[in-house]
mmCIF file of C-alpha atoms in Angstrom:
data_model
loop_
_atom_site.group_PDB
_atom_site.id
_atom_site.type_symbol
_atom_site.label_atom_id
_atom_site.label_comp_id
_atom_site.label_asym_id
_atom_site.label_seq_id
_atom_site.Cartn_x
_atom_site.Cartn_y
_atom_site.Cartn_z
ATOM 1 C CA MET L 1 37.826 18.676 40.375
ATOM 2 C CA ARG L 2 39.288 21.487 41.952
ATOM 3 C CA SER L 3 42.364 21.605 39.378
ATOM 4 C CA ALA L 4 39.410 21.813 36.813
ATOM 5 C CA LEU L 5 37.620 24.834 38.154
ATOM 6 C CA ALA L 6 41.070 26.601 38.606
ATOM 7 C CA ALA L 7 41.967 25.979 35.387
ATOM 8 C CA LEU L 8 38.474 27.881 34.293
ATOM 9 C CA ALA L 9 38.778 30.340 36.651
ATOM 10 C CA ALA L 10 42.553 31.148 35.148
ATOM 11 C CA GLY L 11 41.120 31.541 31.701
ATOM 12 C CA ALA L 12 38.008 33.341 32.355
ATOM 13 C CA ALA L 13 38.885 36.154 30.583
ATOM 14 C CA ALA L 14 39.739 34.591 27.182
ATOM 15 C CA LEU L 15 36.286 32.609 27.070
ATOM 16 C CA LEU L 16 35.073 33.829 23.968
ATOM 17 C CA GLY L 17 38.019 33.736 21.914
ATOM 18 C CA ALA L 18 37.581 30.162 21.489
ATOM 19 C CA ALA L 19 33.694 29.888 21.900
ATOM 20 C CA GLY L 20 33.025 28.505 18.670
ATOM 21 C CA ALA L 21 35.521 25.521 19.029
ATOM 22 C CA PRO L 22 34.499 21.936 20.215
ATOM 23 C CA ALA L 23 35.112 21.234 23.673
ATOM 24 C CA SER L 24 33.748 18.431 26.247
ATOM 25 C CA PRO L 25 31.033 19.668 28.445
ATOM 26 C CA GLY L 26 33.166 19.056 31.537
ATOM 27 C CA PRO L 27 33.307 16.282 33.816
ATOM 28 C CA ALA L 28 31.379 13.054 33.753
ATOM 29 C CA ALA L 29 29.417 14.088 36.754
ATOM 30 C CA VAL L 30 25.503 15.939 36.433
ATOM 31 C CA PRO L 31 25.749 18.839 38.530
ATOM 32 C CA VAL L 32 23.073 19.896 41.136
ATOM 33 C CA PRO L 33 20.908 22.442 39.340
ATOM 34 C CA ALA L 34 20.925 25.731 41.064
ATOM 35 C CA ASP L 35 16.978 26.789 42.173
ATOM 36 C CA ALA L 36 15.313 29.545 40.110
ATOM 37 C CA HIS L 37 13.387 30.825 43.058
ATOM 38 C CA ARG L 38 16.073 30.460 45.611
ATOM 39 C CA VAL L 39 18.884 32.481 43.619
ATOM 40 C CA ALA L 40 16.035 35.168 42.766
ATOM 41 C CA VAL L 41 15.152 35.689 46.149
ATOM 42 C CA LYS L 42 19.151 35.563 47.485
ATOM 43 C CA ILE L 43 19.878 38.007 44.912
ATOM 44 C CA SER L 44 17.166 40.578 45.415
ATOM 45 C CA SER L 45 17.548 40.321 48.686
ATOM 46 C CA TRP L 46 20.612 42.236 48.745
ATOM 47 C CA GLY L 47 18.514 45.314 47.594
ATOM 48 C CA PRO L 48 19.492 47.877 44.812
ATOM 49 C CA ARG L 49 21.997 46.728 42.361
ATOM 50 C CA PRO L 50 22.697 49.614 39.662
ATOM 51 C CA ALA L 51 25.088 49.519 37.245
ATOM 52 C CA ALA L 52 28.774 49.463 37.964
ATOM 53 C CA SER L 53 28.220 49.210 41.337
ATOM 54 C CA ASP L 54 29.169 46.460 44.137
ATOM 55 C CA ARG L 55 25.972 44.771 44.640
ATOM 56 C CA GLU L 56 25.783 44.120 40.854
ATOM 57 C CA ALA L 57 29.584 42.886 40.658
ATOM 58 C CA ARG L 58 28.018 40.540 43.668
ATOM 59 C CA ALA L 59 25.318 38.966 41.785
ATOM 60 C CA HIS L 60 27.667 38.558 38.466
ATOM 61 C CA ARG L 61 30.061 36.572 40.929
ATOM 62 C CA LEU L 62 27.446 34.343 42.221
ATOM 63 C CA MET L 63 26.234 33.544 38.434
ATOM 64 C CA ALA L 64 29.941 32.985 37.611
ATOM 65 C CA ARG L 65 30.123 30.401 40.691
ATOM 66 C CA VAL L 66 26.457 28.553 39.609
ATOM 67 C CA PHE L 67 28.071 28.541 35.813
ATOM 68 C CA ARG L 68 31.266 27.015 36.967
ATOM 69 C CA ARG L 69 29.578 24.276 39.149
ATOM 70 C CA ALA L 70 27.513 23.447 36.274
ATOM 71 C CA ASN L 71 30.961 22.972 34.480
ATOM 72 C CA LEU L 72 30.401 25.641 31.718
ATOM 73 C CA ARG L 73 33.408 27.440 30.184
ATOM 74 C CA VAL L 74 32.857 30.684 31.957
ATOM 75 C CA GLY L 75 34.559 33.807 30.784
ATOM 76 C CA ILE L 76 34.005 37.888 32.070
ATOM 77 C CA GLN L 77 33.408 40.429 29.253
ATOM 78 C CA GLU L 78 33.936 43.732 31.231
ATOM 79 C CA PHE L 79 32.986 47.093 29.669
ATOM 80 C CA ARG L 80 32.729 50.902 30.548
ATOM 81 C CA VAL L 81 29.170 52.492 31.818
ATOM 82 C CA PRO L 82 30.034 56.318 31.462
ATOM 83 C CA GLY L 83 30.163 58.280 34.488
ATOM 84 C CA HIS L 84 29.655 55.090 36.685
ATOM 85 C CA GLY L 85 32.486 52.895 36.191
ATOM 86 C CA ARG L 86 32.834 49.587 34.639
ATOM 87 C CA SER L 87 30.274 46.446 34.560
ATOM 88 C CA ARG L 88 30.225 43.253 32.671
ATOM 89 C CA ASN L 89 29.085 40.368 31.343
ATOM 90 C CA VAL L 90 29.179 36.741 32.868
ATOM 91 C CA ILE L 91 29.162 34.184 29.921
ATOM 92 C CA GLY L 92 28.567 30.106 30.414
ATOM 93 C CA VAL L 93 29.389 28.318 27.188
ATOM 94 C CA TRP L 94 28.239 24.928 26.527
ATOM 95 C CA ASP L 95 29.573 23.370 23.419
ATOM 96 C CA THR L 96 28.071 21.049 21.229
ATOM 97 C CA ARG L 97 29.201 19.264 18.111
ATOM 98 C CA HIS L 98 26.832 21.406 15.767
ATOM 99 C CA THR L 99 27.759 24.614 14.174
ATOM 100 C CA CYS L 100 24.431 26.848 15.484
ATOM 101 C CA LEU L 101 24.281 28.997 18.676
ATOM 102 C CA ARG L 102 21.121 29.799 20.638
ATOM 103 C CA ILE L 103 21.720 32.427 23.833
ATOM 104 C CA VAL L 104 19.432 33.082 26.760
ATOM 105 C CA MET L 105 20.331 36.323 28.854
ATOM 106 C CA ALA L 106 18.841 37.966 31.738
ATOM 107 C CA HIS L 107 20.257 41.282 33.109
ATOM 108 C CA THR L 108 21.669 41.307 36.506
ATOM 109 C CA ASP L 109 21.500 45.326 37.320
ATOM 110 C CA SER L 110 18.466 47.062 38.619
ATOM 111 C CA ALA L 111 17.077 50.479 38.844
ATOM 112 C CA VAL L 112 18.443 52.922 41.881
ATOM 113 C CA GLY L 113 16.342 52.003 45.062
ATOM 114 C CA ALA L 114 14.692 48.679 43.610
ATOM 115 C CA PRO L 115 15.635 45.517 44.784
ATOM 116 C CA GLY L 116 14.709 44.326 41.689
ATOM 117 C CA ALA L 117 12.953 41.027 42.490
ATOM 118 C CA ASN L 118 10.795 40.391 39.481
ATOM 119 C CA ASP L 119 13.168 43.025 37.660
ATOM 120 C CA ASN L 120 15.468 41.146 37.212
ATOM 121 C CA GLY L 121 16.350 39.016 39.764
ATOM 122 C CA SER L 122 13.518 36.281 37.974
ATOM 123 C CA GLY L 123 15.309 36.040 34.938
ATOM 124 C CA LEU L 124 18.904 35.439 36.547
ATOM 125 C CA GLY L 125 17.089 32.173 38.651
ATOM 126 C CA VAL L 126 15.914 31.065 35.531
ATOM 127 C CA VAL L 127 19.184 31.197 33.798
ATOM 128 C CA ALA L 128 20.993 29.871 36.756
ATOM 129 C CA SER L 129 18.631 26.676 36.890
ATOM 130 C CA LEU L 130 19.009 26.101 33.505
ATOM 131 C CA ALA L 131 22.882 26.092 33.947
ATOM 132 C CA GLY L 132 22.921 22.715 35.909
ATOM 133 C CA ARG L 133 20.509 21.110 33.762
ATOM 134 C CA LEU L 134 22.365 21.274 30.379
ATOM 135 C CA GLU L 135 23.454 17.984 30.767
ATOM 136 C CA LEU L 136 19.771 16.733 31.003
ATOM 137 C CA ILE L 137 18.523 18.869 28.278
ATOM 138 C CA ARG L 138 21.087 18.292 25.901
ATOM 139 C CA PRO L 139 20.777 21.125 23.765
ATOM 140 C CA ARG L 140 20.768 21.029 20.018
ATOM 141 C CA CYS L 141 22.823 23.758 19.336
ATOM 142 C CA ASP L 142 26.002 25.381 21.240
ATOM 143 C CA VAL L 143 24.453 27.467 24.183
ATOM 144 C CA TRP L 144 25.811 30.719 25.774
ATOM 145 C CA LEU L 145 24.107 31.429 28.992
ATOM 146 C CA VAL L 146 24.776 35.090 30.126
ATOM 147 C CA ALA L 147 24.126 37.330 32.930
ATOM 148 C CA THR L 148 24.501 40.661 31.223
ATOM 149 C CA GLY L 149 25.446 44.078 32.938
ATOM 150 C CA ALA L 150 24.247 47.482 32.788
ATOM 151 C CA GLU L 151 20.571 47.253 31.243
ATOM 152 C CA GLU L 152 18.705 49.818 32.829
ATOM 153 C CA ARG L 153 18.911 52.890 30.824
ATOM 154 C CA VAL L 154 17.102 54.749 33.234
ATOM 155 C CA TYR L 155 19.900 54.522 35.445
ATOM 156 C CA THR L 156 23.223 54.660 32.960
ATOM 157 C CA GLY L 157 21.346 57.358 30.627
ATOM 158 C CA SER L 158 22.447 55.410 27.738
ATOM 159 C CA PRO L 159 20.355 54.533 24.750
ATOM 160 C CA ASP L 160 21.533 51.157 24.415
ATOM 161 C CA HIS L 161 21.236 48.526 27.117
ATOM 162 C CA LEU L 162 25.350 48.609 27.497
ATOM 163 C CA GLY L 163 25.745 44.812 28.223
ATOM 164 C CA ALA L 164 23.551 43.692 25.688
ATOM 165 C CA LEU L 165 25.126 45.907 23.192
ATOM 166 C CA ALA L 166 28.622 44.662 24.081
ATOM 167 C CA LEU L 167 27.289 40.751 23.918
ATOM 168 C CA ALA L 168 25.875 41.020 20.710
ATOM 169 C CA ARG L 169 28.942 42.240 19.022
ATOM 170 C CA ARG L 170 30.893 39.825 20.698
ATOM 171 C CA ALA L 171 28.244 37.224 19.149
ATOM 172 C CA ARG L 172 28.780 39.157 15.851
ATOM 173 C CA SER L 173 32.080 38.644 15.757
ATOM 174 C CA HIS L 174 31.943 35.002 16.389
ATOM 175 C CA GLY L 175 29.879 34.249 13.386
ATOM 176 C CA ALA L 176 26.357 35.079 15.075
ATOM 177 C CA ARG L 177 25.118 36.280 11.566
ATOM 178 C CA ARG L 178 25.218 32.709 10.149
ATOM 179 C CA ARG L 179 25.161 30.572 13.445
ATOM 180 C CA LEU L 180 22.851 32.459 15.782
ATOM 181 C CA GLN L 181 19.201 30.985 15.514
ATOM 182 C CA TRP L 182 17.472 33.131 18.432
ATOM 183 C CA ALA L 183 18.577 35.049 21.618
ATOM 184 C CA LEU L 184 16.142 35.470 24.225
ATOM 185 C CA SER L 185 15.928 37.830 26.881
ATOM 186 C CA LEU L 186 14.584 36.540 30.141
ATOM 187 C CA ASP L 187 13.157 39.622 32.053
ATOM 188 C CA GLU L 188 10.579 39.837 34.631
ATOM 189 C CA VAL L 189 9.427 36.321 34.555
ATOM 190 C CA GLY L 190 8.584 35.970 38.122
ATOM 191 C CA ARG L 191 4.823 36.544 38.514
ATOM 192 C CA ASP L 192 1.682 37.411 36.316
ATOM 193 C CA ARG L 193 1.071 34.739 33.344
ATOM 194 C CA PRO L 194 0.484 34.186 30.699
ATOM 195 C CA PHE L 195 3.891 35.613 29.735
ATOM 196 C CA TRP L 196 4.403 37.813 26.651
ATOM 197 C CA LEU L 197 7.087 37.160 23.913
ATOM 198 C CA ARG L 198 8.001 39.932 22.485
ATOM 199 C CA SER L 199 10.096 41.076 19.752
ATOM 200 C CA PRO L 200 10.307 44.642 17.377
ATOM 201 C CA VAL L 201 9.628 42.581 14.186
ATOM 202 C CA SER L 202 6.255 42.617 11.890
ATOM 203 C CA GLY L 203 5.166 39.030 12.656
ATOM 204 C CA PRO L 204 6.240 35.728 14.360
ATOM 205 C CA ARG L 205 9.384 34.448 12.050
ATOM 206 C CA PRO L 206 9.324 30.289 11.643
ATOM 207 C CA GLY L 207 13.074 30.122 13.260
ATOM 208 C CA VAL L 208 12.285 32.596 15.936
ATOM 209 C CA GLU L 209 9.281 33.299 17.554
ATOM 210 C CA ASN L 210 7.242 30.827 16.238
ATOM 211 C CA ALA L 211 10.027 28.204 17.712
ATOM 212 C CA LEU L 212 9.739 29.599 21.001
ATOM 213 C CA LEU L 213 6.075 29.320 20.965
ATOM 214 C CA ASP L 214 6.147 25.989 19.904
ATOM 215 C CA ALA L 215 8.333 25.197 22.773
ATOM 216 C CA ALA L 216 5.992 27.012 25.031
ATOM 217 C CA GLN L 217 3.109 25.013 23.627
ATOM 218 C CA ARG L 218 5.008 21.635 24.053
ATOM 219 C CA ALA L 219 5.701 22.323 27.482
ATOM 220 C CA ARG L 220 2.289 23.686 28.538
ATOM 221 C CA VAL L 221 3.311 27.347 28.801
ATOM 222 C CA PRO L 222 0.991 30.190 28.324
ATOM 223 C CA VAL L 223 2.708 32.673 26.079
ATOM 224 C CA SER L 224 1.469 35.256 23.604
ATOM 225 C CA TRP L 225 3.443 37.050 21.401
ATOM 226 C CA VAL L 226 3.054 40.549 21.121
ATOM 227 C CA ARG L 227 4.760 43.042 18.772
ATOM 228 C CA ASP L 228 7.095 45.686 21.004
ATOM 229 C CA GLU L 229 6.578 48.951 21.027
ATOM 230 C CA SER L 230 9.602 50.761 18.941
ATOM 231 C CA THR L 231 12.954 48.689 19.109
ATOM 232 C CA GLY L 232 12.330 47.308 22.370
ATOM 233 C CA ASN L 233 13.023 47.747 25.795
ATOM 234 C CA SER L 234 15.208 44.813 27.151
ATOM 235 C CA ASP L 235 18.596 43.076 25.998
ATOM 236 C CA HIS L 236 17.179 41.679 22.748
ATOM 237 C CA ARG L 237 16.785 45.079 21.258
ATOM 238 C CA GLU L 238 20.516 45.367 20.727
ATOM 239 C CA PHE L 239 20.856 41.833 18.694
ATOM 240 C CA GLN L 240 17.699 43.291 16.772
ATOM 241 C CA LEU L 241 19.307 46.510 15.870
ATOM 242 C CA LEU L 242 22.525 44.609 14.771
ATOM 243 C CA GLY L 243 20.249 42.264 12.655
ATOM 244 C CA LEU L 244 20.664 38.980 15.023
ATOM 245 C CA PRO L 245 17.316 37.528 15.786
ATOM 246 C CA ALA L 246 16.035 38.023 19.411
ATOM 247 C CA ALA L 247 13.037 38.004 21.280
ATOM 248 C CA LYS L 248 12.077 38.846 25.295
ATOM 249 C CA LEU L 249 9.924 36.873 27.321
ATOM 250 C CA GLY L 250 8.462 38.216 30.182
ATOM 251 C CA VAL L 251 5.398 39.825 32.357
ATOM 252 C CA GLY L 252 2.022 39.790 29.964
ATOM 253 C CA ALA L 253 -0.829 42.243 29.931
ATOM 254 C CA GLY L 254 -0.774 43.335 33.701
ATOM 255 C CA GLY L 255 2.834 44.780 33.235
ATOM 256 C CA GLU L 256 4.748 45.058 36.246
ATOM 257 C CA PRO L 257 3.353 47.624 38.629
ATOM 258 C CA CYS L 258 6.255 47.554 40.813
ATOM 259 C CA ARG L 259 9.283 48.067 38.119
ATOM 260 C CA HIS L 260 11.940 49.939 39.141
ATOM 261 C CA MET L 261 10.136 50.693 42.519
ATOM 262 C CA ALA L 262 10.957 49.615 46.092
ATOM 263 C CA CYS L 263 7.989 47.463 46.071
ATOM 264 C CA ASP L 264 9.860 45.139 43.523
ATOM 265 C CA ARG L 265 11.012 42.690 46.630
ATOM 266 C CA PRO L 266 11.256 38.707 46.979
ATOM 267 C CA SER L 267 7.904 38.213 48.689
ATOM 268 C CA ARG L 268 6.333 38.804 45.315
ATOM 269 C CA LEU L 269 8.011 36.183 43.279
ATOM 270 C CA ASP L 270 6.026 33.107 42.303
ATOM 271 C CA PRO L 271 7.909 29.922 42.022
ATOM 272 C CA THR L 272 5.469 28.613 39.544
ATOM 273 C CA SER L 273 5.956 31.234 37.209
ATOM 274 C CA LEU L 274 9.929 30.702 37.279
ATOM 275 C CA VAL L 275 9.439 27.019 36.775
ATOM 276 C CA LEU L 276 7.366 27.583 33.550
ATOM 277 C CA ALA L 277 9.586 30.091 32.105
ATOM 278 C CA ARG L 278 12.960 27.373 32.757
ATOM 279 C CA ARG L 279 10.576 24.495 31.255
ATOM 280 C CA MET L 280 9.821 26.505 28.350
ATOM 281 C CA THR L 281 13.431 27.895 27.786
ATOM 282 C CA ALA L 282 14.893 24.073 28.301
ATOM 283 C CA ASP L 283 12.239 22.832 25.748
ATOM 284 C CA ALA L 284 13.401 25.473 23.501
ATOM 285 C CA LEU L 285 16.976 24.649 23.913
ATOM 286 C CA ARG L 286 16.527 20.896 23.210
ATOM 287 C CA ALA L 287 14.512 21.162 20.141
ATOM 288 C CA ARG L 288 15.917 20.404 16.502
#
């Protein structure tokens, strides 16, 4: 096991160069899944983690460890955050015998001064909890689980969510126009149900929003589709702008009153919301 993990670490930088190639999902032992609430609390307890900061990098390292322990192929996609330094996407790849692809992502950074428990430790926690369950979920398509960087435009000053833009371009270069069924951004899934499924399209698409809504219904998770204002305010936006199907699962009509504020603390997280978000996403990954 140690030699296998060492090999994964050594090859991290080259991850996506072979992301479409068939590969064994790893050793036969089923990993112990991470607990979504515990991961979300741990990351947000460190305090604010603006893009390109040491705390953002610390959270990325934690997610990389979770992915490796789940026997995923792990890679780091670095990119510049102008005026601030460098950030990255941490990508865990699960290969299947199928050619289709599904992406689940959550941004790692928070706004300055905000511990970012719901925005977006919650999404990271669900992504982490999915990683160790893929052996049991048995996805019907290749899966990329991604902890993105530099999403908070209020801090970076960029018109784009920088990590998602880098990821969408990478996905496109690896055949996403024909392979990608959907990319789902988990953003503020730690409280206040029912969830809203959001996307900047005129109506739910059969293989995207409707597929995700069907998964929610099967998993008995309350979700409603609501059209985005403008082009969207989460990592799904950059995929859609590149012509790739994507949506966001997050807080519903109540909104997030502590968004980008110091009150977005771990104590506000609802473990049941995290379980429901994970259950719905797992069903969507399993579906034909």
